[in-house]
Coordinates of C-alpha atoms in Angstrom, one line a residue:
M3 CA 87.1 127.5 76.7
N4 CA 83.7 126.2 77.8
T5 CA 82.8 123.8 80.6
I6 CA 82.8 120.7 78.4
Q7 CA 86.1 121.5 76.7
L8 CA 87.7 122.4 80.0
L9 CA 86.7 119.2 81.8
M10 CA 87.7 117.1 78.8
K11 CA 91.1 118.8 78.8
A12 CA 91.5 118.1 82.5
S13 CA 90.6 114.5 81.9
Q14 CA 93.2 114.4 79.1
V15 CA 95.9 115.7 81.4
I16 CA 95.2 112.9 83.8
D17 CA 95.0 110.3 81.1
E18 CA 98.4 111.4 79.8
L19 CA 100.0 111.3 83.2
A20 CA 98.7 107.8 83.5
R21 CA 100.0 106.8 80.1
I22 CA 103.4 108.4 80.1
G23 CA 104.2 108.9 83.8
Q24 CA 105.8 112.0 85.3
S25 CA 105.7 115.0 82.9
T26 CA 106.3 118.7 82.9
P27 CA 103.5 121.2 82.3
A28 CA 105.2 122.1 79.0
E29 CA 105.1 118.5 77.9
L30 CA 101.5 118.1 78.8
A31 CA 100.6 121.4 77.0
K32 CA 102.1 119.9 73.8
V33 CA 100.3 116.6 74.2
V34 CA 96.8 118.1 74.9
S35 CA 97.4 120.9 72.3
E36 CA 96.7 123.8 74.7
P37 CA 98.8 126.9 75.5
R38 CA 101.0 126.6 78.6
P39 CA 99.0 129.2 80.7
T40 CA 95.8 127.2 80.2
V41 CA 97.5 123.9 81.2
Y42 CA 99.1 125.6 84.3
R43 CA 95.6 126.7 85.3
I44 CA 94.2 123.3 84.8
V45 CA 97.1 121.6 86.7
A46 CA 96.7 124.1 89.6
A47 CA 93.1 123.2 90.0
L48 CA 93.8 119.4 89.7
E49 CA 96.6 119.8 92.3
Q50 CA 94.2 121.5 94.7
E51 CA 91.8 118.5 94.4
K52 CA 94.7 116.0 94.9
L53 CA 94.2 114.5 91.5
V54 CA 97.6 115.6 90.4
R55 CA 100.7 116.4 92.5
S56 CA 104.4 117.4 92.1
G57 CA 106.7 114.5 91.5
G58 CA 109.9 116.5 91.9
D59 CA 112.2 118.1 89.4
G60 CA 109.4 120.3 88.0
K61 CA 107.4 117.3 86.9
L62 CA 103.8 116.2 87.7
E63 CA 102.3 112.8 88.5
L64 CA 98.9 111.4 89.4
G65 CA 97.7 112.4 92.8
T66 CA 96.4 110.2 95.6
G67 CA 92.9 111.5 95.2
I68 CA 92.7 109.0 92.3
L69 CA 93.1 106.2 94.7
K70 CA 90.0 107.2 96.7
L71 CA 87.9 107.4 93.5
G72 CA 89.2 104.0 92.4
D73 CA 88.0 102.5 95.6
A74 CA 84.7 104.2 95.2
A75 CA 84.3 102.7 91.7
A76 CA 84.6 99.2 93.3
D77 CA 82.3 100.1 96.2
A78 CA 79.6 101.1 93.7
L79 CA 79.6 97.6 92.3
V80 CA 80.0 95.2 95.3
D81 CA 80.3 95.1 99.1
R82 CA 84.1 95.4 99.0
S83 CA 84.5 94.4 102.7
E84 CA 82.6 91.2 102.2
L85 CA 84.4 90.6 98.8
R86 CA 87.8 90.9 100.5
S87 CA 86.7 88.6 103.3
Q88 CA 85.7 86.0 100.8
L89 CA 88.8 86.4 98.7
R90 CA 90.9 85.8 101.9
W91 CA 88.8 82.7 102.7
V92 CA 89.2 81.3 99.2
R93 CA 93.0 81.9 99.3
G94 CA 93.1 80.2 102.7
Q95 CA 91.2 77.2 101.4
L96 CA 93.2 76.7 98.2
G97 CA 96.4 78.6 98.6
M98 CA 96.0 80.2 95.2
S99 CA 95.6 83.8 94.1
A100 CA 92.0 84.8 94.4
F101 CA 90.4 87.6 92.5
F102 CA 87.1 89.1 91.4
C103 CA 86.4 90.6 87.9
V104 CA 83.6 92.5 86.3
L105 CA 82.7 92.7 82.6
R106 CA 83.4 95.8 80.6
E107 CA 83.5 96.5 76.9
Y108 CA 87.2 96.6 76.9
G109 CA 87.9 93.6 79.1
A110 CA 87.4 91.8 82.4
V111 CA 88.4 94.4 85.1
C112 CA 89.8 93.1 88.4
L113 CA 88.1 94.8 91.4
D114 CA 90.2 93.1 94.1
Q115 CA 92.8 90.3 94.5
I116 CA 94.6 88.4 97.3
Q117 CA 97.9 87.0 96.2
G118 CA 98.4 83.2 96.6
A119 CA 101.1 81.3 98.4
D120 CA 102.9 80.0 95.3
V121 CA 103.4 83.0 93.0
D122 CA 102.5 86.7 92.7
L123 CA 100.4 87.3 89.7
L124 CA 101.1 91.0 88.9
G125 CA 98.7 91.1 85.9
L126 CA 95.7 90.5 88.2
A127 CA 96.2 93.5 90.5
P128 CA 93.1 95.6 91.2
G129 CA 92.3 97.8 88.2
R130 CA 94.1 95.7 85.7
T131 CA 92.2 94.3 82.8
L132 CA 92.2 90.8 81.3
P133 CA 91.5 90.4 77.6
L134 CA 88.0 89.0 76.9
H135 CA 89.3 86.2 74.7
A136 CA 91.6 84.5 77.3
G137 CA 91.3 83.2 80.8
A138 CA 88.7 81.5 83.0
A139 CA 87.2 84.7 84.4
P140 CA 86.5 86.3 81.0
Q141 CA 85.0 83.1 79.7
A142 CA 82.7 82.9 82.7
L143 CA 81.7 86.5 82.2
L144 CA 81.0 86.0 78.5
A145 CA 79.1 82.7 79.1
F146 CA 76.6 84.3 81.6
G147 CA 76.6 87.9 80.5
S148 CA 74.6 89.6 77.7
P149 CA 74.1 87.4 74.6
E150 CA 74.4 90.4 72.4
F151 CA 77.8 91.4 73.9
R152 CA 79.0 87.8 73.8
E153 CA 78.2 87.6 70.1
S154 CA 80.0 90.8 69.4
V155 CA 83.2 89.5 71.1
L156 CA 83.0 86.2 69.3
A157 CA 82.6 88.0 66.0
S158 CA 85.7 90.2 66.6
G159 CA 88.3 87.5 66.1
P160 CA 91.0 86.6 65.2
Y161 CA 92.6 87.5 68.6
P162 CA 96.2 88.1 69.5
S163 CA 98.2 85.3 70.9
I164 CA 99.2 85.7 74.6
A165 CA 100.3 82.2 75.6
S166 CA 100.5 78.8 74.0
Q167 CA 96.8 77.9 74.7
T168 CA 95.2 81.3 73.9
P169 CA 92.1 80.9 71.7
L170 CA 92.9 82.7 68.5
S171 CA 89.6 82.5 66.6
G172 CA 85.9 83.1 67.3
E173 CA 85.3 79.4 66.8
Q174 CA 87.8 78.4 69.4
L175 CA 86.5 80.9 71.9
R176 CA 82.9 80.0 71.3
E177 CA 83.7 76.3 72.1
R178 CA 85.2 77.3 75.4
V179 CA 82.4 79.7 76.3
D180 CA 79.7 77.2 75.4
R181 CA 81.4 74.5 77.6
T182 CA 81.5 77.0 80.4
A183 CA 77.8 77.7 80.0
R184 CA 76.9 74.0 80.0
R185 CA 78.8 73.1 83.2
G186 CA 78.4 76.4 85.1
W187 CA 82.1 77.3 85.6
S188 CA 85.3 77.6 83.6
V189 CA 88.8 76.3 83.7
E190 CA 91.9 77.2 81.6
D191 CA 95.6 76.4 81.4
S192 CA 98.2 78.7 79.8
E193 CA 95.8 81.0 78.0
V194 CA 97.0 84.2 79.7
I195 CA 100.3 83.2 81.4
E196 CA 102.4 80.2 80.4
G197 CA 102.3 77.6 83.1
V198 CA 99.5 79.3 85.0
A199 CA 96.0 77.8 85.2
S200 CA 92.8 79.4 86.5
I201 CA 89.2 78.5 87.5
A202 CA 86.2 80.9 87.7
V203 CA 82.5 80.8 88.6
P204 CA 79.9 83.5 87.8
V205 CA 78.5 85.7 90.6
F206 CA 74.9 86.8 90.2
R207 CA 72.8 89.6 91.7
R208 CA 69.6 88.8 93.5
D209 CA 67.6 89.5 90.3
G210 CA 69.6 86.8 88.4
T211 CA 71.7 89.2 86.4
L212 CA 75.5 88.8 86.2
L213 CA 77.5 90.8 88.7
G214 CA 81.0 89.4 88.0
A215 CA 83.3 86.4 88.2
M216 CA 85.1 84.9 91.2
S217 CA 88.3 83.2 90.2
V218 CA 91.5 81.6 91.4
A219 CA 94.8 81.2 89.6
G220 CA 98.1 79.5 90.3
L221 CA 100.9 77.4 88.9
R222 CA 99.6 74.6 86.8
A223 CA 100.8 71.9 89.2
N224 CA 98.9 73.4 92.1
V225 CA 95.7 73.8 90.1
Q226 CA 95.5 70.4 88.3
G227 CA 93.6 67.9 90.4
Q228 CA 91.8 70.6 92.5
E229 CA 89.3 71.7 89.8
E230 CA 86.2 70.2 91.5
R231 CA 87.2 71.3 95.0
A232 CA 88.0 74.8 93.7
H233 CA 84.7 75.0 92.0
R234 CA 82.8 74.1 95.2
I235 CA 84.8 76.7 97.2
L236 CA 84.4 79.4 94.6
N237 CA 80.6 78.7 94.4
A238 CA 80.3 79.0 98.2
A239 CA 82.1 82.4 98.1
A240 CA 80.0 83.6 95.1
K241 CA 76.8 82.8 97.0
T242 CA 78.0 84.7 100.1
I243 CA 78.9 87.7 98.0
A244 CA 75.5 87.6 96.3
A245 CA 73.7 87.4 99.7
S246 CA 75.7 90.4 101.0
M247 CA 74.2 92.6 98.3
A248 CA 71.4 94.9 99.6
Q249 CA 67.9 93.5 99.3
E250 CA 67.0 96.6 97.2
D251 CA 69.8 96.3 94.6
P252 CA 71.5 99.7 94.3
N253 CA 71.5 99.2 90.5
D254 CA 67.7 99.1 90.5
T255 CA 66.9 102.5 89.0
R256 CA 63.2 102.2 88.3
D257 CA 62.5 105.3 90.4
A258 CA 65.7 107.2 89.4
S259 CA 65.3 110.4 87.5
R260 CA 67.4 112.1 84.9
L261 CA 67.3 115.7 84.0
D262 CA 66.5 116.8 80.5
P263 CA 69.4 118.5 78.7
P264 CA 69.4 122.2 79.6
E265 CA 68.9 124.9 77.1
G266 CA 71.3 127.8 76.7
S267 CA 74.9 128.3 75.7
E268 CA 77.9 126.4 77.2
R269 CA 79.7 129.8 77.1
D270 CA 77.7 130.8 80.2
S271 CA 79.3 128.0 82.3
P272 CA 81.8 128.3 85.1
R273 CA 85.5 128.5 84.2
A274 CA 88.6 127.0 85.7
P275 CA 89.6 126.5 88.3
A276 CA 86.0 126.7 89.7
V277 CA 84.5 124.2 87.3
I278 CA 87.2 121.6 88.1
A279 CA 86.6 122.1 91.8
K280 CA 82.9 121.6 91.3
A281 CA 83.4 118.5 89.2
S282 CA 85.7 117.2 91.9
A283 CA 83.0 117.9 94.5
L284 CA 80.5 116.0 92.3
M285 CA 82.9 113.0 92.1
N286 CA 83.4 113.0 95.9
A287 CA 79.7 113.2 96.5
L288 CA 79.1 110.3 94.1
A289 CA 81.9 108.4 95.9
E290 CA 80.1 108.8 99.2
E291 CA 76.7 107.9 97.8
R292 CA 78.1 105.0 95.8
I293 CA 75.1 105.4 93.4
A294 CA 73.0 108.6 93.0
T295 CA 70.6 110.2 90.6
S296 CA 71.2 113.6 89.1
T297 CA 68.5 115.0 91.3
R298 CA 70.2 113.7 94.4
L299 CA 73.5 115.1 93.3
T300 CA 71.9 118.5 92.6
E301 CA 70.6 118.5 96.2
L302 CA 74.0 117.5 97.7
L303 CA 76.0 120.1 95.7
E304 CA 73.4 122.9 95.9
E305 CA 74.2 123.7 92.2
P306 CA 71.8 124.5 89.4
P307 CA 70.4 121.4 87.7
S308 CA 71.8 122.5 84.4
S309 CA 75.3 122.8 85.8
V310 CA 75.1 119.3 87.4
Y311 CA 73.7 117.8 84.2
R312 CA 76.6 119.3 82.1
M313 CA 79.2 118.0 84.4
L314 CA 77.7 114.5 84.5
A315 CA 77.4 114.4 80.7
T316 CA 81.0 115.5 80.3
L317 CA 82.4 113.2 83.0
A318 CA 80.5 110.3 81.5
E319 CA 82.0 111.1 78.1
A320 CA 85.4 111.1 79.7
G321 CA 84.7 107.7 81.5
W322 CA 84.8 109.2 85.0
V323 CA 81.2 108.4 85.7
E324 CA 78.9 105.7 84.4
Q325 CA 75.1 105.9 84.0
I326 CA 73.2 102.7 84.9
G327 CA 70.8 102.1 82.1
H328 CA 69.3 104.5 79.6
R329 CA 67.8 106.9 82.2
G330 CA 69.3 105.6 85.3
A331 CA 71.4 106.8 88.2
Y332 CA 75.2 107.4 88.2
R333 CA 78.2 105.8 89.8
I334 CA 82.0 106.3 89.6
G335 CA 83.3 104.9 86.3
S336 CA 85.4 101.8 86.2
K337 CA 88.0 103.9 84.3
L338 CA 89.0 105.2 87.8
L339 CA 89.9 101.6 88.7
S340 CA 92.5 101.6 85.9
L341 CA 93.8 105.0 86.8
S342 CA 94.1 103.9 90.4
S343 CA 96.0 100.8 89.3
E344 CA 98.4 102.8 87.2
L345 CA 99.2 105.1 90.2
T346 CA 99.5 102.1 92.6
Q347 CA 102.1 100.5 90.3
R348 CA 104.1 103.6 90.1
L349 CA 104.2 104.4 93.8
D350 CA 107.7 103.7 94.9
I351 CA 107.9 103.8 98.6
R352 CA 111.6 102.9 98.6
R353 CA 112.4 106.0 96.4
A354 CA 110.1 108.2 98.5
A355 CA 111.8 106.9 101.8
A356 CA 115.3 107.7 100.7
P357 CA 115.3 111.4 101.6
V358 CA 113.3 110.7 104.8
L359 CA 115.9 108.2 106.0
R360 CA 118.7 110.5 105.1
E361 CA 117.2 113.3 107.1
I362 CA 116.7 111.2 110.2
H363 CA 120.2 109.8 109.8
A364 CA 121.7 113.2 109.5
K365 CA 120.0 114.3 112.8
T366 CA 120.8 111.2 114.8
G367 CA 123.7 109.4 113.2
E368 CA 121.9 106.1 113.9
T369 CA 121.0 103.2 111.6
T370 CA 117.7 103.8 109.8
F371 CA 115.5 101.2 108.2
L372 CA 112.5 100.8 105.9
C373 CA 110.8 97.4 106.0
I374 CA 107.8 95.7 104.4
R375 CA 106.0 92.5 105.2
S376 CA 106.6 89.3 103.3
A377 CA 104.4 86.5 104.7
T378 CA 105.5 86.1 108.4
R379 CA 108.6 88.2 108.2
A380 CA 109.7 91.9 107.9
V381 CA 112.1 92.4 105.0
C382 CA 114.5 95.4 105.0
I383 CA 114.2 97.2 101.6
E384 CA 116.2 100.3 102.4
R385 CA 118.8 101.1 105.1
I386 CA 121.4 103.7 106.0
D387 CA 124.2 102.5 108.3
G388 CA 124.9 104.3 111.6
I389 CA 127.9 106.5 112.1
R390 CA 128.9 105.3 115.6
V391 CA 127.4 101.8 115.8
N392 CA 126.2 99.6 113.0
S393 CA 123.9 96.8 113.8
R394 CA 124.6 93.6 111.9
V395 CA 120.9 92.6 112.1
L396 CA 118.4 93.3 109.4
K397 CA 120.8 94.2 106.6
L398 CA 119.4 95.2 103.2
G399 CA 117.4 92.2 101.9
E400 CA 117.4 90.4 105.2
S401 CA 114.4 89.7 107.4
L402 CA 113.2 89.2 111.0
P403 CA 110.0 87.5 112.3
L404 CA 107.1 89.9 112.8
H405 CA 107.1 89.6 116.6
V406 CA 110.8 90.6 117.0
G407 CA 112.2 94.1 117.1
A408 CA 110.8 97.5 116.3
A409 CA 110.1 97.6 112.5
P410 CA 108.6 94.1 112.4
R411 CA 106.2 94.7 115.3
A412 CA 105.2 98.0 113.8
L413 CA 104.0 96.0 110.8
L414 CA 102.1 93.4 112.8
A415 CA 100.6 95.6 115.6
F416 CA 98.5 97.7 113.2
E417 CA 97.0 94.8 111.4
D418 CA 93.6 93.6 112.5
R419 CA 93.1 91.0 115.2
S420 CA 92.5 88.1 112.7
S421 CA 96.0 88.7 111.3
W422 CA 97.4 88.4 114.8
D423 CA 95.6 85.1 115.3
E424 CA 96.8 83.8 111.9
Y425 CA 100.4 84.8 112.7
A426 CA 100.4 83.4 116.2
A427 CA 99.1 80.1 114.9
I428 CA 101.9 80.0 112.3
V429 CA 104.6 80.8 114.8
A430 CA 103.2 78.2 117.3
N431 CA 103.5 75.5 114.7
S432 CA 106.9 76.6 113.4
G433 CA 108.8 76.4 116.6
E434 CA 110.0 80.0 116.3
P435 CA 110.8 81.4 119.8
W436 CA 108.6 84.1 121.2
R437 CA 111.5 86.0 122.7
D438 CA 110.3 88.3 125.5
V439 CA 106.8 86.9 125.9
R440 CA 105.6 83.7 127.6
T441 CA 102.0 83.4 126.3
R442 CA 99.9 84.5 123.3
S443 CA 97.8 86.7 125.6
E444 CA 100.9 88.5 126.7
F445 CA 102.0 88.9 123.1
Y446 CA 98.6 90.4 122.2
S447 CA 98.8 92.8 125.1
G448 CA 102.1 94.1 123.8
L449 CA 100.6 94.6 120.4
E450 CA 97.7 96.5 121.9
Q451 CA 100.1 98.8 123.8
I452 CA 101.9 99.5 120.5
R453 CA 98.7 100.4 118.8
G454 CA 97.7 102.7 121.7
Q455 CA 100.9 104.7 121.6
G456 CA 101.3 104.6 117.8
F457 CA 105.0 103.4 117.8
V458 CA 107.3 100.6 119.0
I459 CA 110.2 100.8 121.4
S460 CA 112.4 97.7 121.2
D461 CA 114.9 97.5 124.1
N462 CA 117.4 94.6 124.0
N463 CA 114.8 92.6 122.1
V464 CA 117.0 91.6 119.2
T465 CA 120.7 92.5 120.1
P466 CA 122.0 93.1 123.6
G467 CA 122.7 96.7 124.2
I468 CA 120.8 97.9 121.1
A469 CA 117.4 99.7 121.2
A470 CA 115.2 100.6 118.3
I471 CA 112.1 102.8 117.6
G472 CA 109.7 102.0 114.8
A473 CA 106.4 103.4 113.4
P474 CA 103.9 102.1 110.8
V475 CA 103.4 103.6 107.3
F476 CA 99.9 103.5 106.1
D477 CA 98.4 103.3 102.6
H478 CA 95.3 105.1 101.3
R479 CA 92.9 102.6 102.8
G480 CA 94.6 102.8 106.3
G481 CA 96.3 99.5 105.9
V482 CA 99.9 99.0 106.9
A483 CA 102.2 99.3 103.9
A484 CA 105.6 99.5 105.6
S485 CA 107.4 100.5 108.7
L486 CA 110.2 103.0 109.5
S487 CA 112.7 102.5 112.3
V488 CA 115.9 103.8 113.8
S489 CA 118.3 101.6 115.8
G490 CA 121.4 102.3 117.9
L491 CA 123.0 102.0 121.4
R492 CA 120.2 101.9 123.9
E493 CA 121.8 104.8 125.9
G494 CA 121.6 107.1 122.9
M495 CA 118.3 105.9 121.7
L496 CA 116.4 106.1 125.0
S497 CA 117.9 109.2 126.6
Q498 CA 118.2 112.3 124.3
P499 CA 120.6 115.2 125.0
V500 CA 118.9 118.4 126.2
G501 CA 117.6 120.4 123.2
A502 CA 117.8 117.5 120.8
E503 CA 114.7 116.5 118.9
P504 CA 113.4 113.2 120.3
I505 CA 114.1 110.2 118.0
V506 CA 110.5 109.0 118.4
D507 CA 109.3 112.4 117.0
L508 CA 111.6 112.0 114.0
V509 CA 110.4 108.5 113.3
L510 CA 106.7 109.5 113.6
A511 CA 107.2 112.5 111.3
G512 CA 109.0 110.3 108.8
A513 CA 106.3 107.7 108.9
R514 CA 103.6 110.4 108.4
A515 CA 105.4 111.8 105.4
L516 CA 105.6 108.4 103.8
S517 CA 101.9 107.7 104.7
E518 CA 101.0 111.0 103.0
Y519 CA 102.9 110.0 99.9
L520 CA 100.8 106.8 99.8
G521 CA 97.5 108.8 100.3
A522 CA 96.8 107.7 103.8
P523 CA 94.2 109.6 105.9
A524 CA 95.8 112.7 107.5
V525 CA 96.9 112.5 111.2
A526 CA 97.5 115.5 113.4
K527 CA 101.3 116.1 113.8
A528 CA 101.1 116.4 117.6
D529 CA 99.0 113.2 118.0
A530 CA 101.3 110.2 118.5
D531 CA 98.4 107.8 118.5
V532 CA 97.9 106.9 114.9
S533 CA 95.8 103.8 115.5
H534 CA 92.6 105.6 114.5
V535 CA 93.7 105.7 110.8
I536 CA 93.2 102.0 110.5
A537 CA 90.3 101.3 108.1

């Protein structure tokens, strides 16, 4: 099997895992029409690069390396830090879900999103795709994008019905796109989700070409009457994002070079697993560079130009890389956004935590918890009751304020300082008691101490006579995804029998295992200070 065939088969394996979920190598061999030994070799190479991993019971699933590449695909298009900052600002101003989309042939791809206060819009998660014929963001993209592409979309009707107000014909869509072009922004109601309205404005690069669309969406009652205000706020955010782009636009490829196709037989190319490792190295180099020419990649990889060219051509055909312009540089393909989204939706931290909680419970006999943040509270989503003492606090589905106890404070302490400020302001206005602290500065000092040691000890903070130890669980970006904790009588929690494994070590090891499941940066086992994994 030559290089092109091998990389294409590896891409097919990943595509199938994204499409059908966990699968055995035998099932994948059947789908990609290759002998089992060949698929085993491909899978072994993909596992080594963390693009595939074991899902248990002899099955395979997408690996967390996909998440890094998905982020790189977004980074190649926009300053994601500034984008996220602006999305948070828009959400704070309007209370609606805020998101940013880019135009692709197959739809409007969401690069990032901040959920609103009224409802979670799951269809707008990063990597998800909106159809081009429905919604405010697609209409803004069509109105200000390529005229040729716009006409091809308008000529492709009739379109499928999604909600009661979805435009079904090219004429209906043209009317809405033309209206958007005239006034400079778009608004829709019940085109994508019944009862949900959205507003969008275009975002332009410095050279005037379309970059994407900034949009908000929410329940109809919360959007109606705010259209003009939302338009002004979105416009301000769009201008800030445009200004954050580099003065020399990374998409400007006037000086970029492209190698001519090499001569010679593909049969002389590297074979698996080496070629998959080399392709993975190319993808990682491109992720670090954001945008790079083939010449630059050849220098970074120290590979023959012909090999780099073949890999780029094959990866581009598979959708893993995109070339900017006819003879331009390369970036990670937006297909990785979709693959990353598929993996993110399938990550089930509650399922992954079950054996971890059971192991800690078996060694300690104490109550074990898994919590996630919901607004200003920590919600228990998994729990195993203690053998000797069973706390009545934080039962399955119940919650505590983020400044109380071990698991809640583990969620808050490892957020950034702005999140602390936001939470403290909310608590101050709500009348919620601060418990063991008298001032905001004292509260912040406690959070800093927690960050420094990497875990939380709660002693008599919630229930008299009960102590708890908690640690954060991080996602692939270094953000706090959940917290793991153990609670019991303070005498047993804070003083261990001789020879027994310290509970804090068990909690930290469990949190590390769950962080690894989510693709978090690795942390040395002996290092209790995990604060440096924060992005």
